[in-house]
Structure formats: C-alpha cells, structure tokens
PDB file of C-alpha atoms and ligand atoms in Angstrom:
ATOM      1  CA  MET A  18      -0.002   0.075   0.073  1.00  0.00           C
ATOM      2  CA  ASN A  19       1.123   3.685  -0.743  1.00  0.00           C
ATOM      3  CA  ILE A  20      -0.259   5.947   1.943  1.00  0.00           C
ATOM      4  CA  LEU A  21       0.521   9.478   2.052  1.00  0.00           C
ATOM      5  CA  LEU A  22       0.275  11.356   5.625  1.00  0.00           C
ATOM      6  CA  PHE A  23      -1.027  14.776   5.338  1.00  0.00           C
ATOM      7  CA  GLY A  24      -1.632  17.730   8.270  1.00  0.00           C
ATOM      8  CA  LYS A  25      -0.283  20.904   9.981  1.00  0.00           C
ATOM      9  CA  PRO A  26       3.011  20.852  11.594  1.00  0.00           C
ATOM     10  CA  GLY A  27       2.578  19.089  14.768  1.00  0.00           C
ATOM     11  CA  ALA A  28      -0.475  16.980  13.996  1.00  0.00           C
ATOM     12  CA  GLY A  29       1.313  13.794  15.039  1.00  0.00           C
ATOM     13  CA  LYS A  30       2.477  12.606  11.446  1.00  0.00           C
ATOM     14  CA  GLY A  31       6.045  11.629  12.614  1.00  0.00           C
ATOM     15  CA  THR A  32       3.938   9.788  15.773  1.00  0.00           C
ATOM     16  CA  GLN A  33       1.680   8.116  13.724  1.00  0.00           C
ATOM     17  CA  ALA A  34       3.829   7.132  10.671  1.00  0.00           C
ATOM     18  CA  PRO A  35       5.711   4.186  12.041  1.00  0.00           C
ATOM     19  CA  LYS A  36       2.641   2.732  13.752  1.00  0.00           C
ATOM     20  CA  ILE A  37       0.730   2.785  10.895  1.00  0.00           C
ATOM     21  CA  ALA A  38       3.559   1.479   8.702  1.00  0.00           C
ATOM     22  CA  GLU A  39       4.179  -1.335  10.880  1.00  0.00           C
ATOM     23  CA  ALA A  40       0.605  -2.358  10.953  1.00  0.00           C
ATOM     24  CA  LEU A  41       0.825  -2.212   7.410  1.00  0.00           C
ATOM     25  CA  GLY A  42       4.181  -3.762   6.866  1.00  0.00           C
ATOM     26  CA  VAL A  43       5.650  -1.183   5.066  1.00  0.00           C
ATOM     27  CA  PRO A  44       8.579   1.333   5.486  1.00  0.00           C
ATOM     28  CA  THR A  45       7.969   5.276   6.095  1.00  0.00           C
ATOM     29  CA  LEU A  46       9.825   7.730   4.289  1.00  0.00           C
ATOM     30  CA  ALA A  47       9.836  11.054   6.022  1.00  0.00           C
ATOM     31  CA  THR A  48      11.357  13.835   3.978  1.00  0.00           C
ATOM     32  CA  GLY A  49      12.123  16.062   7.512  1.00  0.00           C
ATOM     33  CA  ASP A  50      14.030  13.211   8.828  1.00  0.00           C
ATOM     34  CA  VAL A  51      16.095  12.785   5.482  1.00  0.00           C
ATOM     35  CA  LEU A  52      16.659  16.399   5.697  1.00  0.00           C
ATOM     36  CA  ARG A  53      17.693  16.422   9.127  1.00  0.00           C
ATOM     37  CA  GLY A  54      20.179  13.518   8.296  1.00  0.00           C
ATOM     38  CA  ALA A  55      21.578  15.547   5.631  1.00  0.00           C
ATOM     39  CA  VAL A  56      22.274  18.537   7.887  1.00  0.00           C
ATOM     40  CA  ARG A  57      23.704  16.462  10.468  1.00  0.00           C
ATOM     41  CA  ASP A  58      25.926  14.709   8.063  1.00  0.00           C
ATOM     42  CA  LYS A  59      26.910  18.157   6.795  1.00  0.00           C
ATOM     43  CA  THR A  60      26.198  17.255   3.177  1.00  0.00           C
ATOM     44  CA  PRO A  61      25.976  20.182   0.808  1.00  0.00           C
ATOM     45  CA  MET A  62      22.138  19.288   0.274  1.00  0.00           C
ATOM     46  CA  GLY A  63      21.878  19.413   4.102  1.00  0.00           C
ATOM     47  CA  ALA A  64      23.514  22.821   4.187  1.00  0.00           C
ATOM     48  CA  GLU A  65      21.395  24.162   1.851  1.00  0.00           C
ATOM     49  CA  ALA A  66      18.152  22.949   3.201  1.00  0.00           C
ATOM     50  CA  LYS A  67      18.955  24.061   6.838  1.00  0.00           C
ATOM     51  CA  LYS A  68      18.595  27.871   5.437  1.00  0.00           C
ATOM     52  CA  TYR A  69      14.968  26.892   4.669  1.00  0.00           C
ATOM     53  CA  MET A  70      14.500  24.569   7.454  1.00  0.00           C
ATOM     54  CA  ASP A  71      15.548  26.629  10.630  1.00  0.00           C
ATOM     55  CA  LEU A  72      13.356  29.491   9.520  1.00  0.00           C
ATOM     56  CA  GLY A  73      10.191  27.147   8.742  1.00  0.00           C
ATOM     57  CA  LYS A  74      10.005  27.436   5.081  1.00  0.00           C
ATOM     58  CA  LEU A  75       9.839  24.589   2.442  1.00  0.00           C
ATOM     59  CA  VAL A  76      13.238  23.264   0.836  1.00  0.00           C
ATOM     60  CA  PRO A  77      13.087  23.890  -2.694  1.00  0.00           C
ATOM     61  CA  ASP A  78      10.394  21.377  -4.836  1.00  0.00           C
ATOM     62  CA  ASP A  79      13.444  20.204  -6.761  1.00  0.00           C
ATOM     63  CA  VAL A  80      15.607  18.979  -3.872  1.00  0.00           C
ATOM     64  CA  ILE A  81      12.359  17.656  -2.174  1.00  0.00           C
ATOM     65  CA  LEU A  82      11.584  15.319  -5.613  1.00  0.00           C
ATOM     66  CA  GLY A  83      15.207  14.328  -6.029  1.00  0.00           C
ATOM     67  CA  ILE A  84      15.097  12.725  -2.581  1.00  0.00           C
ATOM     68  CA  VAL A  85      11.784  11.198  -2.990  1.00  0.00           C
ATOM     69  CA  GLY A  86      12.707   9.788  -6.690  1.00  0.00           C
ATOM     70  CA  GLU A  87      16.016   8.371  -5.021  1.00  0.00           C
ATOM     71  CA  GLU A  88      14.517   6.737  -2.148  1.00  0.00           C
ATOM     72  CA  LEU A  89      11.273   5.075  -3.922  1.00  0.00           C
ATOM     73  CA  ALA A  90      13.808   3.385  -6.544  1.00  0.00           C
ATOM     74  CA  LYS A  91      15.343   1.339  -3.428  1.00  0.00           C
ATOM     75  CA  PRO A  92      14.115  -1.878  -3.329  1.00  0.00           C
ATOM     76  CA  ALA A  93      12.837  -1.461   0.604  1.00  0.00           C
ATOM     77  CA  TYR A  94       9.852   0.382  -0.911  1.00  0.00           C
ATOM     78  CA  ALA A  95       8.848  -1.953  -3.471  1.00  0.00           C
ATOM     79  CA  ARG A  96       6.031  -3.426  -1.530  1.00  0.00           C
ATOM     80  CA  GLY A  97       4.780  -0.015  -0.615  1.00  0.00           C
ATOM     81  CA  VAL A  98       5.248   2.986   1.547  1.00  0.00           C
ATOM     82  CA  MET A  99       4.089   5.703   4.250  1.00  0.00           C
ATOM     83  CA  LEU A 100       5.069   9.158   3.151  1.00  0.00           C
ATOM     84  CA  ASP A 101       5.366  11.466   5.921  1.00  0.00           C
ATOM     85  CA  GLY A 102       5.716  15.379   5.387  1.00  0.00           C
ATOM     86  CA  VAL A 103       5.805  14.839   1.545  1.00  0.00           C
ATOM     87  CA  VAL A 104       4.104  16.052  -0.585  1.00  0.00           C
ATOM     88  CA  ARG A 105       3.685  20.173   0.521  1.00  0.00           C
ATOM     89  CA  THR A 106       3.164  21.941  -2.779  1.00  0.00           C
ATOM     90  CA  LEU A 107       1.224  21.189  -6.118  1.00  0.00           C
ATOM     91  CA  PRO A 108       4.405  20.853  -7.850  1.00  0.00           C
ATOM     92  CA  GLN A 109       5.294  18.115  -5.588  1.00  0.00           C
ATOM     93  CA  ALA A 110       2.022  16.193  -5.735  1.00  0.00           C
ATOM     94  CA  GLU A 111       2.242  16.268  -9.608  1.00  0.00           C
ATOM     95  CA  GLY A 112       5.982  15.258  -9.353  1.00  0.00           C
ATOM     96  CA  LEU A 113       5.110  12.417  -6.941  1.00  0.00           C
ATOM     97  CA  GLU A 114       2.634  11.194  -9.440  1.00  0.00           C
ATOM     98  CA  ARG A 115       5.255  11.053 -11.952  1.00  0.00           C
ATOM     99  CA  ILE A 116       7.397   9.123  -9.987  1.00  0.00           C
ATOM    100  CA  LEU A 117       5.048   6.561  -9.033  1.00  0.00           C
ATOM    101  CA  THR A 118       3.648   5.957 -12.348  1.00  0.00           C
ATOM    102  CA  LYS A 119       6.801   5.547 -14.097  1.00  0.00           C
ATOM    103  CA  SER A 120       7.284   2.745 -11.946  1.00  0.00           C
ATOM    104  CA  GLY A 121       3.860   1.262 -12.264  1.00  0.00           C
ATOM    105  CA  ARG A 122       2.441   2.380  -8.731  1.00  0.00           C
ATOM    106  CA  LYS A 123      -0.160   4.738  -7.425  1.00  0.00           C
ATOM    107  CA  LEU A 124      -1.190   6.338  -4.164  1.00  0.00           C
ATOM    108  CA  ASP A 125      -4.042   4.150  -2.489  1.00  0.00           C
ATOM    109  CA  ALA A 126      -4.939   6.652   0.083  1.00  0.00           C
ATOM    110  CA  VAL A 127      -4.038  10.206   1.632  1.00  0.00           C
ATOM    111  CA  LEU A 128      -4.930  10.684   5.215  1.00  0.00           C
ATOM    112  CA  ALA A 129      -5.046  14.310   6.695  1.00  0.00           C
ATOM    113  CA  PHE A 130      -4.517  14.463  10.346  1.00  0.00           C
ATOM    114  CA  ASP A 131      -7.006  17.157  11.627  1.00  0.00           C
ATOM    115  CA  VAL A 132      -5.800  19.354  14.655  1.00  0.00           C
ATOM    116  CA  GLU A 133      -6.227  23.087  15.526  1.00  0.00           C
ATOM    117  CA  SER A 134      -3.624  25.608  15.197  1.00  0.00           C
ATOM    118  CA  GLU A 135      -3.443  26.312  18.873  1.00  0.00           C
ATOM    119  CA  GLU A 136      -3.027  22.689  19.806  1.00  0.00           C
ATOM    120  CA  VAL A 137      -0.332  22.417  17.355  1.00  0.00           C
ATOM    121  CA  VAL A 138       1.463  25.388  19.254  1.00  0.00           C
ATOM    122  CA  THR A 139       1.071  23.813  22.373  1.00  0.00           C
ATOM    123  CA  ARG A 140       2.294  20.608  21.013  1.00  0.00           C
ATOM    124  CA  LEU A 141       5.304  22.054  19.397  1.00  0.00           C
ATOM    125  CA  SER A 142       6.270  24.280  22.304  1.00  0.00           C
ATOM    126  CA  GLY A 143       6.815  21.092  24.335  1.00  0.00           C
ATOM    127  CA  ARG A 144       8.160  18.650  22.100  1.00  0.00           C
ATOM    128  CA  THR A 145      11.691  17.142  21.959  1.00  0.00           C
ATOM    129  CA  VAL A 146      13.204  14.806  19.367  1.00  0.00           C
ATOM    130  CA  CYS A 147      15.889  12.043  19.362  1.00  0.00           C
ATOM    131  CA  GLU A 148      18.724  13.344  17.381  1.00  0.00           C
ATOM    132  CA  LYS A 149      19.432   9.929  16.524  1.00  0.00           C
ATOM    133  CA  CYS A 150      16.287   8.191  15.398  1.00  0.00           C
ATOM    134  CA  GLN A 151      14.286  11.274  15.361  1.00  0.00           C
ATOM    135  CA  THR A 152      11.210  10.005  17.603  1.00  0.00           C
ATOM    136  CA  PRO A 153       9.366  12.962  18.853  1.00  0.00           C
ATOM    137  CA  TYR A 154       8.424  13.206  22.679  1.00  0.00           C
ATOM    138  CA  SER A 155       6.239  15.108  24.447  1.00  0.00           C
ATOM    139  CA  GLY A 156       6.657  15.645  28.324  1.00  0.00           C
ATOM    140  CA  ARG A 157      10.383  15.110  28.209  1.00  0.00           C
ATOM    141  CA  SER A 158      13.558  17.377  28.554  1.00  0.00           C
ATOM    142  CA  PRO A 159      16.323  18.078  26.519  1.00  0.00           C
ATOM    143  CA  GLY A 160      19.119  15.739  27.341  1.00  0.00           C
ATOM    144  CA  ASP A 161      17.014  12.701  28.221  1.00  0.00           C
ATOM    145  CA  THR A 162      17.730   9.680  26.257  1.00  0.00           C
ATOM    146  CA  CYS A 163      15.388   7.951  23.623  1.00  0.00           C
ATOM    147  CA  ASP A 164      13.517   5.028  24.823  1.00  0.00           C
ATOM    148  CA  LYS A 165      13.939   3.367  21.376  1.00  0.00           C
ATOM    149  CA  CYS A 166      17.740   3.804  20.585  1.00  0.00           C
ATOM    150  CA  GLY A 167      19.258   5.715  23.642  1.00  0.00           C
ATOM    151  CA  GLY A 168      19.927   9.017  21.676  1.00  0.00           C
ATOM    152  CA  ALA A 169      20.002  12.250  23.330  1.00  0.00           C
ATOM    153  CA  LEU A 170      16.677  14.366  23.024  1.00  0.00           C
ATOM    154  CA  VAL A 171      17.066  17.966  21.715  1.00  0.00           C
ATOM    155  CA  ARG A 172      14.609  20.309  20.804  1.00  0.00           C
ATOM    156  CA  ARG A 173      14.356  21.358  17.048  1.00  0.00           C
ATOM    157  CA  LYS A 174      15.449  24.829  15.566  1.00  0.00           C
ATOM    158  CA  ASP A 175      12.341  25.335  14.000  1.00  0.00           C
ATOM    159  CA  ASP A 176      10.272  24.649  17.111  1.00  0.00           C
ATOM    160  CA  GLU A 177      11.013  28.108  18.081  1.00  0.00           C
ATOM    161  CA  PRO A 178       7.667  30.609  18.068  1.00  0.00           C
ATOM    162  CA  ASP A 179       8.682  32.326  15.263  1.00  0.00           C
ATOM    163  CA  ALA A 180       9.489  29.276  13.196  1.00  0.00           C
ATOM    164  CA  ILE A 181       6.242  27.590  14.304  1.00  0.00           C
ATOM    165  CA  ARG A 182       4.177  30.770  13.181  1.00  0.00           C
ATOM    166  CA  THR A 183       5.770  30.407   9.953  1.00  0.00           C
ATOM    167  CA  ARG A 184       5.388  26.703   9.246  1.00  0.00           C
ATOM    168  CA  LEU A 185       1.541  27.166   9.903  1.00  0.00           C
ATOM    169  CA  SER A 186       1.053  30.106   7.168  1.00  0.00           C
ATOM    170  CA  VAL A 187       3.217  28.268   4.848  1.00  0.00           C
ATOM    171  CA  TYR A 188       0.941  25.139   5.960  1.00  0.00           C
ATOM    172  CA  GLU A 189      -2.247  27.324   4.929  1.00  0.00           C
ATOM    173  CA  ALA A 190      -0.779  28.856   1.732  1.00  0.00           C
ATOM    174  CA  ASP A 191       0.864  26.305  -0.094  1.00  0.00           C
ATOM    175  CA  THR A 192       0.115  22.574   1.449  1.00  0.00           C
ATOM    176  CA  ALA A 193      -3.610  22.693   2.402  1.00  0.00           C
ATOM    177  CA  PRO A 194      -4.712  23.373  -1.155  1.00  0.00           C
ATOM    178  CA  VAL A 195      -2.763  19.755  -2.387  1.00  0.00           C
ATOM    179  CA  PHE A 196      -5.391  18.071  -0.231  1.00  0.00           C
ATOM    180  CA  SER A 197      -8.316  19.570  -2.408  1.00  0.00           C
ATOM    181  CA  TRP A 198      -6.169  18.554  -5.538  1.00  0.00           C
ATOM    182  CA  TYR A 199      -6.292  15.003  -4.370  1.00  0.00           C
ATOM    183  CA  GLN A 200      -9.993  14.942  -3.832  1.00  0.00           C
ATOM    184  CA  ARG A 201     -10.785  16.654  -7.314  1.00  0.00           C
ATOM    185  CA  ARG A 202      -8.559  13.657  -8.950  1.00  0.00           C
ATOM    186  CA  GLY A 203     -10.489  10.784  -7.174  1.00  0.00           C
ATOM    187  CA  THR A 204      -7.784   9.733  -5.006  1.00  0.00           C
ATOM    188  CA  LYS A 205      -8.923   8.283  -1.757  1.00  0.00           C
ATOM    189  CA  VAL A 206      -8.916  10.734   0.770  1.00  0.00           C
ATOM    190  CA  ALA A 207      -9.957  10.723   4.497  1.00  0.00           C
ATOM    191  CA  THR A 208      -9.860  13.151   7.430  1.00  0.00           C
ATOM    192  CA  VAL A 209      -8.851  11.771  10.829  1.00  0.00           C
ATOM    193  CA  ASN A 210      -9.316  13.696  14.121  1.00  0.00           C
ATOM    194  CA  ALA A 211      -5.694  13.948  15.464  1.00  0.00           C
ATOM    195  CA  VAL A 212      -7.125  14.958  18.992  1.00  0.00           C
ATOM    196  CA  GLY A 213      -7.141  12.383  21.626  1.00  0.00           C
ATOM    197  CA  SER A 214      -4.380   9.580  22.738  1.00  0.00           C
ATOM    198  CA  ILE A 215      -2.165   8.077  20.334  1.00  0.00           C
ATOM    199  CA  ASP A 216      -3.465   5.103  20.572  1.00  0.00           C
ATOM    200  CA  ASP A 217      -7.035   6.348  19.628  1.00  0.00           C
ATOM    201  CA  VAL A 218      -5.534   8.263  17.008  1.00  0.00           C
ATOM    202  CA  THR A 219      -3.734   5.360  15.479  1.00  0.00           C
ATOM    203  CA  LYS A 220      -7.165   3.138  16.017  1.00  0.00           C
ATOM    204  CA  ARG A 221      -9.053   5.903  13.512  1.00  0.00           C
ATOM    205  CA  ALA A 222      -6.359   5.935  11.013  1.00  0.00           C
ATOM    206  CA  MET A 223      -6.665   2.346  10.603  1.00  0.00           C
ATOM    207  CA  LYS A 224     -10.110   2.590  10.573  1.00  0.00           C
ATOM    208  CA  ALA A 225      -9.958   5.060   7.842  1.00  0.00           C
ATOM    209  CA  LEU A 226      -7.809   2.773   5.769  1.00  0.00           C
ATOM    210  CA  GLY A 227     -10.417   0.076   6.316  1.00  0.00           C
ATOM    211  CA  ARG A 228      -8.487  -1.998   8.556  1.00  0.00           C
TER     212      ARG A 228
HETATM  213  P1  LIG B   4       8.957  17.953   9.278  1.00  0.00           P
HETATM  214  O1  LIG B   4       9.794  17.312  10.080  1.00  0.00           O
HETATM  215  O2  LIG B   4       8.284  16.947   8.117  1.00  0.00           O
HETATM  216  O3  LIG B   4       8.146  18.851  10.010  1.00  0.00           O
HETATM  217  P2  LIG B   4       6.466  19.257   9.835  1.00  0.00           P
HETATM  218  O4  LIG B   4       5.589  18.706   8.918  1.00  0.00           O
HETATM  219  O5  LIG B   4       6.466  20.713  10.405  1.00  0.00           O
HETATM  220  O6  LIG B   4       5.975  18.421  11.069  1.00  0.00           O
HETATM  221  P3  LIG B   4       6.523  18.067  12.430  1.00  0.00           P
HETATM  222  O7  LIG B   4       7.411  16.832  12.540  1.00  0.00           O
HETATM  223  O8  LIG B   4       6.631  19.244  13.127  1.00  0.00           O
HETATM  224  O9  LIG B   4       5.058  17.380  13.010  1.00  0.00           O
HETATM  225  P4  LIG B   4       4.619  16.066  13.266  1.00  0.00           P
HETATM  226  O10 LIG B   4       3.074  15.859  12.698  1.00  0.00           O
HETATM  227  O11 LIG B   4       5.417  14.986  12.522  1.00  0.00           O
HETATM  228  O12 LIG B   4       4.415  16.044  14.511  1.00  0.00           O
HETATM  229  P5  LIG B   4       4.722  14.831  15.565  1.00  0.00           P
HETATM  230  O13 LIG B   4       4.586  13.665  15.596  1.00  0.00           O
HETATM  231  O14 LIG B   4       6.303  15.183  16.081  1.00  0.00           O
HETATM  232  O15 LIG B   4       9.694  19.112   8.197  1.00  0.00           O
HETATM  233  C1  LIG B   4      10.368  19.946   8.925  1.00  0.00           C
HETATM  234  C2  LIG B   4      10.724  20.805   7.809  1.00  0.00           C
HETATM  235  O16 LIG B   4      11.636  19.930   6.835  1.00  0.00           O
HETATM  236  C3  LIG B   4      10.124  21.619   6.979  1.00  0.00           C
HETATM  237  O17 LIG B   4       9.686  22.956   7.931  1.00  0.00           O
HETATM  238  C4  LIG B   4      10.894  21.998   6.058  1.00  0.00           C
HETATM  239  O18 LIG B   4      11.308  23.174   6.093  1.00  0.00           O
HETATM  240  C5  LIG B   4      11.472  20.855   5.547  1.00  0.00           C
HETATM  241  N1  LIG B   4      10.793  19.879   4.614  1.00  0.00           N
HETATM  242  C6  LIG B   4      10.374  18.481   5.003  1.00  0.00           C
HETATM  243  N2  LIG B   4       9.515  18.096   4.015  1.00  0.00           N
HETATM  244  C7  LIG B   4       9.457  18.800   2.832  1.00  0.00           C
HETATM  245  C8  LIG B   4       8.977  18.764   1.871  1.00  0.00           C
HETATM  246  N3  LIG B   4       7.812  17.950   1.498  1.00  0.00           N
HETATM  247  N4  LIG B   4       8.667  20.017   1.078  1.00  0.00           N
HETATM  248  C9  LIG B   4       9.686  21.067   1.556  1.00  0.00           C
HETATM  249  N5  LIG B   4      10.189  21.027   2.586  1.00  0.00           N
HETATM  250  C10 LIG B   4      10.110  20.049   3.476  1.00  0.00           C
HETATM  251  O19 LIG B   4       4.310  15.501  17.082  1.00  0.00           O
HETATM  252  C11 LIG B   4       4.540  16.874  17.554  1.00  0.00           C
HETATM  253  C12 LIG B   4       4.109  16.677  19.115  1.00  0.00           C
HETATM  254  O20 LIG B   4       2.908  16.286  19.433  1.00  0.00           O
HETATM  255  C13 LIG B   4       5.238  15.643  19.893  1.00  0.00           C
HETATM  256  O21 LIG B   4       5.831  16.096  21.122  1.00  0.00           O
HETATM  257  C14 LIG B   4       4.282  14.385  19.858  1.00  0.00           C
HETATM  258  O22 LIG B   4       4.748  13.672  21.012  1.00  0.00           O
HETATM  259  C15 LIG B   4       3.009  15.136  20.596  1.00  0.00           C
HETATM  260  N6  LIG B   4       1.811  14.688  20.025  1.00  0.00           N
HETATM  261  C16 LIG B   4       1.647  13.511  18.732  1.00  0.00           C
HETATM  262  N7  LIG B   4       0.439  13.026  19.097  1.00  0.00           N
HETATM  263  C17 LIG B   4       0.041  13.582  20.000  1.00  0.00           C
HETATM  264  C18 LIG B   4      -1.631  13.574  20.338  1.00  0.00           C
HETATM  265  N8  LIG B   4      -2.448  12.875  19.647  1.00  0.00           N
HETATM  266  N9  LIG B   4      -1.931  14.100  21.561  1.00  0.00           N
HETATM  267  C19 LIG B   4      -1.196  15.001  21.976  1.00  0.00           C
HETATM  268  N10 LIG B   4       0.390  15.000  21.752  1.00  0.00           N
HETATM  269  C20 LIG B   4       0.866  14.443  20.701  1.00  0.00           C
END
C-alpha cells in the first residue's frame, strides 16, 4: 500500500507514521528526517536545506523530488510506502505522481490529520526529538535519552515560536490546497481527528484505511 500522511506541523504525522506503517508492513519515508540527516552529516544538500528549515520555510521542490525519486527507487519501498511530510506543494504532488506512475505504482490513500493551530503550538512548544532516530516526545526534557535507541533528546530549531508561526502560514498557503487537489482527482482521501490519545488516533487512522 502507498499511503500519504498529510497535516499541519505538529499534527502527529511523525508519531503515527511508524505505527501505521508497521501495522501495514511498509517502511516510512519522512522527508523531514532525510533532510535533518543531511544537515547532521553536513552534506551540501543539508547545508542548503538548513537555510530554509531553521526558518520554517519549505525546501525547494526540486530538492524534495530528488530525494523522493531516489528513495522510492530502492527495493525497500517495492511493497509500499508510508509518506510522512511529503507532498507539501502542488508541484510536489504532480512530481510524486510522475515518480509513482513511472514504476507502475499509485497512491492508495491520503490521510489528513486534523488539529487546531492552537493545539499545534502547544504540542511543538513542548516537543523534544531524538537526535539519532528522530522519535518525537512530549513531556520530556532536552538531554533525556530516547526510549527506542538511547540517543539524546534535543529541541528542534524550527520549534521556536517564530518558526512555528511561519510553518503554519506556509501550511495554509502552500500545503492545504494539495488536499483538495487529491480530492478532485478522485484519490481516496480521509480526514482523521488527530486529537485524543496517540492510540486512539492510530485506531481512527486504521479504520479510515479500512483496517
Ligand atoms: P517535518 O519534520 O516534516 O516537520 P513538520 O511537517 O513541520 O511536522 P512535524 O515533524 O513538526 O510534526 P508532526 O506532524 O510529525 O508531529 P509529531 O508527531 O512530531 O519537516 C521539517 C522541515 O523540513 C519543514 O519545515 C521544511 O523546511 C522541510 N521539509 C520537510 N519535508 C518537506 C517537503 N516535502 N517540502 C519542502 N520542505 C520540506 O508530534 C508533535 C508533538 O505532539 C510531539 O511532541 C508528539 O509527542 C506530540 N503528539 C503527537 N500526537 C499527539 C496526540 N495525539 N496528543 C498529544 N500530543 C501528541
């Protein structure tokens, strides 16, 4: 199955993607994680992407489509993929469609996590992430260790108030219209209430996928 997770920053995509992906038996591809890996490894792409990410702006479409094309060509994704954080613009949606069609694949569903912006600000202001495996946490402090891999928990630079505000405006201007683009094209789309316990949100997402 090829599933795309959609939603505001802080909606819970990174929390839910591994859970739903595990239940479906497919790997996750999170462009934010790939980009942060490139920043950490100090690659030229990472240095370029960091300029946008720290400010809460979108990394250019050609960089994102390059990552997606390269990743989806790997055998690991032959049985399907859980896309987290991609696509965020109409050119990315069109580019993803070209990449999938070229290899005889198509999107099976788009799941949109629905949450109010006030809740997003609260969540992101209290988030820490593992600097190694990127698992997000709430209610944990920088310097604590990750339950999954023992890595150190850090605050993301783009979780500062100014960057959160920018990310939310960018979402409304560039990303939200992509959802109706999929609706118009007849792709299966479902909105999932993303407020409540993490397990409840997972159950709602699975139900929306007919599981
Ligand atoms: P990315 O890393 O994808 O960031 P994002 O989309 O802004 O999403 P977040 O990771 O902030 O939130 P999330 O929805 O994953 O929420 P999470 O599960 O962590 O991208 C970062 C940057 O990279 C972008 O700004 C851009 O610069 C660049 N980029 C990436 N992809 C790109 C693309 N395609 N095009 C262009 N640029 C791109 O949860 C948030 C918090 O809430 C956590 O603390 C979590 O524990 C908590 N939480 C989760 N669920 C619940 C719940 N049900 N109740 C209470 N708390 C919850």
